[in-house]
C-alpha cells in the first residue's frame, strides 16, 4: 500500500473533505511559533527527532519535546485540531494512557487550577512525560500502572513509537 508521511493514499485523498483538517491548518498559525516547519514535518513525515516545538497556550508558551513523527501528529491533533477541546474551566482531569504527556500539557495549560491524574505504565514514556511536564510538578499525579477493569498482571505489546 502506498504511504506518504505515514498515511495511506486513501486517508490522504479523503482529508480535503474533512473540515477538522482546515481548522487544524488555521490553528497551526496561531499555536506554533514557527508553523511552516511543523506543517512540513506533519505532512511529509520528514525530520529528525527528538524535536522541541514551542506552542502558544492560554498560560504562555510551552515547549514540549516530541520524540517521533507520530508524537508530532498527536501534538497537532490535540493543540490544533482540538480533538480534546475544553474551555478554561476544567479543574480535575483523568488521563488514562498519558503517553509522553502531550494531552496533559494541553489540559494543564487551560488554567492555573487544573489537576491531572495521569496513568502511564511504560517506563520510557514516563521519563518523557516528566520531562514535558516539568513546569507543572505539583499539578499532576502520576500512576505508573496500566488501567483495566480487572485486577491482575497482563503482558501487552508496544509498537516502536510507544504511542499504541
PDB file of C-alpha atoms in Angstrom, residues 47-155:
ATOM      1  CA  UNK A  47      12.692  15.462  10.181  1.00  0.00           C
ATOM      2  CA  UNK A  48      14.911  14.237  12.980  1.00  0.00           C
ATOM      3  CA  UNK A  49      13.634  13.526  16.467  1.00  0.00           C
ATOM      4  CA  UNK A  50      13.514  14.348  19.301  1.00  0.00           C
ATOM      5  CA  UNK A  51      12.390  17.853  18.390  1.00  0.00           C
ATOM      6  CA  UNK A  52      11.339  20.716  20.685  1.00  0.00           C
ATOM      7  CA  UNK A  53       8.222  22.542  19.456  1.00  0.00           C
ATOM      8  CA  UNK A  54       7.239  25.886  21.043  1.00  0.00           C
ATOM      9  CA  UNK A  55       3.448  26.053  21.475  1.00  0.00           C
ATOM     10  CA  UNK A  56       1.338  29.065  22.492  1.00  0.00           C
ATOM     11  CA  UNK A  57      -1.204  28.327  25.227  1.00  0.00           C
ATOM     12  CA  UNK A  58      -3.539  30.378  27.449  1.00  0.00           C
ATOM     13  CA  UNK A  59      -0.796  30.273  30.137  1.00  0.00           C
ATOM     14  CA  UNK A  60       2.023  31.277  27.780  1.00  0.00           C
ATOM     15  CA  UNK A  61       4.471  29.330  25.658  1.00  0.00           C
ATOM     16  CA  UNK A  62       5.369  25.735  26.497  1.00  0.00           C
ATOM     17  CA  UNK A  63       7.938  23.707  24.571  1.00  0.00           C
ATOM     18  CA  UNK A  64       7.134  20.012  24.528  1.00  0.00           C
ATOM     19  CA  UNK A  65       9.664  17.583  23.149  1.00  0.00           C
ATOM     20  CA  UNK A  66       8.221  15.238  20.544  1.00  0.00           C
ATOM     21  CA  UNK A  67      10.106  12.007  20.044  1.00  0.00           C
ATOM     22  CA  UNK A  68       8.691  10.828  16.709  1.00  0.00           C
ATOM     23  CA  UNK A  69       6.553  11.850  13.775  1.00  0.00           C
ATOM     24  CA  UNK A  70       3.646  10.040  15.463  1.00  0.00           C
ATOM     25  CA  UNK A  71       4.061  12.283  18.519  1.00  0.00           C
ATOM     26  CA  UNK A  72       4.085  15.385  16.283  1.00  0.00           C
ATOM     27  CA  UNK A  73       0.801  14.234  14.763  1.00  0.00           C
ATOM     28  CA  UNK A  74      -0.600  13.767  18.270  1.00  0.00           C
ATOM     29  CA  UNK A  75       0.591  17.250  19.301  1.00  0.00           C
ATOM     30  CA  UNK A  76      -1.176  18.711  16.286  1.00  0.00           C
ATOM     31  CA  UNK A  77      -4.370  16.729  16.920  1.00  0.00           C
ATOM     32  CA  UNK A  78      -4.517  17.992  20.496  1.00  0.00           C
ATOM     33  CA  UNK A  79      -3.434  21.638  20.186  1.00  0.00           C
ATOM     34  CA  UNK A  80      -4.523  22.482  16.615  1.00  0.00           C
ATOM     35  CA  UNK A  81      -7.244  20.077  15.510  1.00  0.00           C
ATOM     36  CA  UNK A  82      -8.634  20.382  19.041  1.00  0.00           C
ATOM     37  CA  UNK A  83      -9.570  16.715  19.393  1.00  0.00           C
ATOM     38  CA  UNK A  84      -9.645  17.168  23.203  1.00  0.00           C
ATOM     39  CA  UNK A  85     -11.122  20.664  23.190  1.00  0.00           C
ATOM     40  CA  UNK A  86     -12.088  22.085  26.560  1.00  0.00           C
ATOM     41  CA  UNK A  87     -12.650  25.623  27.748  1.00  0.00           C
ATOM     42  CA  UNK A  88     -10.689  27.179  30.601  1.00  0.00           C
ATOM     43  CA  UNK A  89     -12.844  25.662  33.354  1.00  0.00           C
ATOM     44  CA  UNK A  90     -11.668  22.055  33.949  1.00  0.00           C
ATOM     45  CA  UNK A  91     -10.399  21.509  37.460  1.00  0.00           C
ATOM     46  CA  UNK A  92      -9.813  17.730  37.522  1.00  0.00           C
ATOM     47  CA  UNK A  93      -8.755  15.678  34.525  1.00  0.00           C
ATOM     48  CA  UNK A  94      -8.148  11.914  34.358  1.00  0.00           C
ATOM     49  CA  UNK A  95      -5.833  10.899  31.524  1.00  0.00           C
ATOM     50  CA  UNK A  96      -5.559   7.141  31.008  1.00  0.00           C
ATOM     51  CA  UNK A  97      -2.652   6.268  28.741  1.00  0.00           C
ATOM     52  CA  UNK A  98      -0.837   9.576  29.173  1.00  0.00           C
ATOM     53  CA  UNK A  99       2.000   8.602  26.807  1.00  0.00           C
ATOM     54  CA  UNK A 100       4.636  11.406  26.816  1.00  0.00           C
ATOM     55  CA  UNK A 101       2.317  13.967  28.440  1.00  0.00           C
ATOM     56  CA  UNK A 102       1.065  15.956  25.435  1.00  0.00           C
ATOM     57  CA  UNK A 103      -2.614  15.708  26.345  1.00  0.00           C
ATOM     58  CA  UNK A 104      -1.833  16.507  29.993  1.00  0.00           C
ATOM     59  CA  UNK A 105       0.162  19.525  28.824  1.00  0.00           C
ATOM     60  CA  UNK A 106      -2.887  20.736  26.916  1.00  0.00           C
ATOM     61  CA  UNK A 107      -5.180  20.321  29.945  1.00  0.00           C
ATOM     62  CA  UNK A 108      -2.705  21.872  32.388  1.00  0.00           C
ATOM     63  CA  UNK A 109      -2.325  24.967  30.202  1.00  0.00           C
ATOM     64  CA  UNK A 110      -6.044  25.773  30.085  1.00  0.00           C
ATOM     65  CA  UNK A 111      -5.946  27.389  33.558  1.00  0.00           C
ATOM     66  CA  UNK A 112      -3.769  27.629  36.688  1.00  0.00           C
ATOM     67  CA  UNK A 113      -6.063  25.499  38.883  1.00  0.00           C
ATOM     68  CA  UNK A 114      -6.422  22.231  36.977  1.00  0.00           C
ATOM     69  CA  UNK A 115      -5.065  18.980  38.400  1.00  0.00           C
ATOM     70  CA  UNK A 116      -4.402  15.912  36.236  1.00  0.00           C
ATOM     71  CA  UNK A 117      -4.437  12.293  37.333  1.00  0.00           C
ATOM     72  CA  UNK A 118      -2.195  10.522  34.838  1.00  0.00           C
ATOM     73  CA  UNK A 119      -1.820   6.802  34.153  1.00  0.00           C
ATOM     74  CA  UNK A 120       1.133   5.608  32.041  1.00  0.00           C
ATOM     75  CA  UNK A 121       2.775   2.207  32.512  1.00  0.00           C
ATOM     76  CA  UNK A 122       5.678   2.451  30.008  1.00  0.00           C
ATOM     77  CA  UNK A 123       8.945   3.446  31.694  1.00  0.00           C
ATOM     78  CA  UNK A 124      10.294   5.250  28.618  1.00  0.00           C
ATOM     79  CA  UNK A 125       7.071   7.239  28.234  1.00  0.00           C
ATOM     80  CA  UNK A 126       7.066   8.108  31.950  1.00  0.00           C
ATOM     81  CA  UNK A 127      10.511   9.723  31.779  1.00  0.00           C
ATOM     82  CA  UNK A 128       9.491  11.667  28.679  1.00  0.00           C
ATOM     83  CA  UNK A 129       6.204  12.694  30.288  1.00  0.00           C
ATOM     84  CA  UNK A 130       8.033  14.001  33.352  1.00  0.00           C
ATOM     85  CA  UNK A 131      10.339  15.992  31.080  1.00  0.00           C
ATOM     86  CA  UNK A 132       7.419  17.509  29.147  1.00  0.00           C
ATOM     87  CA  UNK A 133       5.512  18.345  32.337  1.00  0.00           C
ATOM     88  CA  UNK A 134       8.460  19.570  34.448  1.00  0.00           C
ATOM     89  CA  UNK A 135       6.983  23.071  34.739  1.00  0.00           C
ATOM     90  CA  UNK A 136       3.758  21.619  36.146  1.00  0.00           C
ATOM     91  CA  UNK A 137       5.080  19.463  39.004  1.00  0.00           C
ATOM     92  CA  UNK A 138       2.568  19.557  41.799  1.00  0.00           C
ATOM     93  CA  UNK A 139      -0.341  19.886  39.364  1.00  0.00           C
ATOM     94  CA  UNK A 140      -0.375  16.290  38.250  1.00  0.00           C
ATOM     95  CA  UNK A 141      -0.384  12.922  39.991  1.00  0.00           C
ATOM     96  CA  UNK A 142       1.260  10.133  38.022  1.00  0.00           C
ATOM     97  CA  UNK A 143       0.426   6.449  38.480  1.00  0.00           C
ATOM     98  CA  UNK A 144       2.727   4.124  36.531  1.00  0.00           C
ATOM     99  CA  UNK A 145       0.210   1.292  36.351  1.00  0.00           C
ATOM    100  CA  UNK A 146      -1.979   0.364  33.411  1.00  0.00           C
ATOM    101  CA  UNK A 147      -5.734   0.732  33.868  1.00  0.00           C
ATOM    102  CA  UNK A 148      -8.110  -2.199  33.346  1.00  0.00           C
ATOM    103  CA  UNK A 149     -11.492  -3.372  34.529  1.00  0.00           C
ATOM    104  CA  UNK A 150      -9.983  -6.287  36.480  1.00  0.00           C
ATOM    105  CA  UNK A 151      -7.046  -6.762  38.859  1.00  0.00           C
ATOM    106  CA  UNK A 152      -4.031  -8.763  37.822  1.00  0.00           C
ATOM    107  CA  UNK A 153      -0.924  -8.848  35.736  1.00  0.00           C
ATOM    108  CA  UNK A 154      -1.018  -8.822  31.954  1.00  0.00           C
ATOM    109  CA  UNK A 155       1.594  -8.688  29.262  1.00  0.00           C
TER     110      UNK A 155
END
